[in-house]
Amino acid sequence: DRLNTSGHLNDREATRLNNQQDHINKIEDKAKSDGVVTKKERARLKHAQDRTSRHIARQKHDRQQR
């Protein structure tokens, strides 16, 4: 995946972040399933995306060796 090609994430970190993205995709699919994405669903989706973005930023800059 794209996350691991930059060289800043080890395999474990990349797997964890990819799993988080899969979770976000499931939330999005569920929200869209009835044809209407409610305000509460949008807030939950945004929160999950923001959380994953923070995790990505943290892992990319943690100075951890591969």
PDB file of C-alpha atoms in Angstrom:
ATOM      1  CA  ASP A   1       0.000   0.000   0.000  1.00  0.00           C
ATOM      2  CA  ARG A   2       0.914   3.633  -0.297  1.00  0.00           C
ATOM      3  CA  LEU A   3       1.658   3.972   3.396  1.00  0.00           C
ATOM      4  CA  ASN A   4       4.550   1.545   3.347  1.00  0.00           C
ATOM      5  CA  THR A   5       6.218   2.804   0.145  1.00  0.00           C
ATOM      6  CA  SER A   6       7.390   6.034   1.801  1.00  0.00           C
ATOM      7  CA  GLY A   7       9.739   4.093   4.046  1.00  0.00           C
ATOM      8  CA  HIS A   8       8.464   5.807   7.174  1.00  0.00           C
ATOM      9  CA  LEU A   9       6.228   3.025   8.464  1.00  0.00           C
ATOM     10  CA  ASN A  10       7.145  -0.490   9.419  1.00  0.00           C
ATOM     11  CA  ASP A  11       4.931  -3.399   8.371  1.00  0.00           C
ATOM     12  CA  ARG A  12       3.096  -3.557  11.692  1.00  0.00           C
ATOM     13  CA  GLU A  13       2.265   0.161  11.625  1.00  0.00           C
ATOM     14  CA  ALA A  14       1.122  -0.015   8.016  1.00  0.00           C
ATOM     15  CA  THR A  15      -1.120  -3.004   8.749  1.00  0.00           C
ATOM     16  CA  ARG A  16      -2.692  -1.265  11.734  1.00  0.00           C
ATOM     17  CA  LEU A  17      -3.355   1.911   9.778  1.00  0.00           C
ATOM     18  CA  ASN A  18      -4.775  -0.025   6.837  1.00  0.00           C
ATOM     19  CA  ASN A  19      -7.128  -1.814   9.250  1.00  0.00           C
ATOM     20  CA  GLN A  20      -8.252   1.560  10.583  1.00  0.00           C
ATOM     21  CA  GLN A  21      -8.958   2.702   7.033  1.00  0.00           C
ATOM     22  CA  ASP A  22     -10.975  -0.459   6.401  1.00  0.00           C
ATOM     23  CA  HIS A  23     -13.009   0.378   9.514  1.00  0.00           C
ATOM     24  CA  ILE A  24     -13.656   3.897   8.189  1.00  0.00           C
ATOM     25  CA  ASN A  25     -14.785   2.432   4.876  1.00  0.00           C
ATOM     26  CA  LYS A  26     -17.245   0.156   6.703  1.00  0.00           C
ATOM     27  CA  ILE A  27     -18.640   3.108   8.678  1.00  0.00           C
ATOM     28  CA  GLU A  28     -19.058   5.040   5.432  1.00  0.00           C
ATOM     29  CA  ASP A  29     -20.750   2.138   3.644  1.00  0.00           C
ATOM     30  CA  LYS A  30     -23.135   1.629   6.545  1.00  0.00           C
ATOM     31  CA  ALA A  31     -23.966   5.337   6.653  1.00  0.00           C
ATOM     32  CA  LYS A  32     -24.703   5.384   2.916  1.00  0.00           C
ATOM     33  CA  SER A  33     -26.717   2.156   2.957  1.00  0.00           C
ATOM     34  CA  ASP A  34     -30.069   3.852   3.513  1.00  0.00           C
ATOM     35  CA  GLY A  35     -29.354   6.639   1.031  1.00  0.00           C
ATOM     36  CA  VAL A  36     -29.066   9.377   3.662  1.00  0.00           C
ATOM     37  CA  VAL A  37     -25.995  10.250   5.711  1.00  0.00           C
ATOM     38  CA  THR A  38     -27.238  11.882   8.894  1.00  0.00           C
ATOM     39  CA  LYS A  39     -25.446  14.575  10.854  1.00  0.00           C
ATOM     40  CA  LYS A  40     -24.559  12.018  13.538  1.00  0.00           C
ATOM     41  CA  GLU A  41     -23.148   9.610  10.929  1.00  0.00           C
ATOM     42  CA  ARG A  42     -21.088  12.411   9.339  1.00  0.00           C
ATOM     43  CA  ALA A  43     -19.713  13.359  12.764  1.00  0.00           C
ATOM     44  CA  ARG A  44     -18.770   9.747  13.521  1.00  0.00           C
ATOM     45  CA  LEU A  45     -17.098   9.381  10.132  1.00  0.00           C
ATOM     46  CA  LYS A  46     -15.180  12.656  10.517  1.00  0.00           C
ATOM     47  CA  HIS A  47     -14.027  11.656  13.989  1.00  0.00           C
ATOM     48  CA  ALA A  48     -12.735   8.298  12.709  1.00  0.00           C
ATOM     49  CA  GLN A  49     -10.946   9.973   9.786  1.00  0.00           C
ATOM     50  CA  ASP A  50      -9.359  12.598  12.038  1.00  0.00           C
ATOM     51  CA  ARG A  51      -8.223   9.941  14.486  1.00  0.00           C
ATOM     52  CA  THR A  52      -6.616   7.878  11.728  1.00  0.00           C
ATOM     53  CA  SER A  53      -4.947  10.979  10.279  1.00  0.00           C
ATOM     54  CA  ARG A  54      -3.389  11.707  13.674  1.00  0.00           C
ATOM     55  CA  HIS A  55      -2.176   8.108  13.926  1.00  0.00           C
ATOM     56  CA  ILE A  56      -0.611   8.294  10.468  1.00  0.00           C
ATOM     57  CA  ALA A  57       1.168  11.554  11.280  1.00  0.00           C
ATOM     58  CA  ARG A  58       2.399  10.184  14.606  1.00  0.00           C
ATOM     59  CA  GLN A  59       3.702   6.967  13.069  1.00  0.00           C
ATOM     60  CA  LYS A  60       5.391   8.697  10.145  1.00  0.00           C
ATOM     61  CA  HIS A  61       7.364  10.958  12.467  1.00  0.00           C
ATOM     62  CA  ASP A  62       8.177   8.630  15.345  1.00  0.00           C
ATOM     63  CA  ARG A  63      11.835   8.201  14.259  1.00  0.00           C
ATOM     64  CA  GLN A  64      11.453   4.460  14.594  1.00  0.00           C
ATOM     65  CA  GLN A  65      13.892   2.332  12.654  1.00  0.00           C
ATOM     66  CA  ARG A  66      12.506  -0.361  10.346  1.00  0.00           C
TER      67      ARG A  66
END
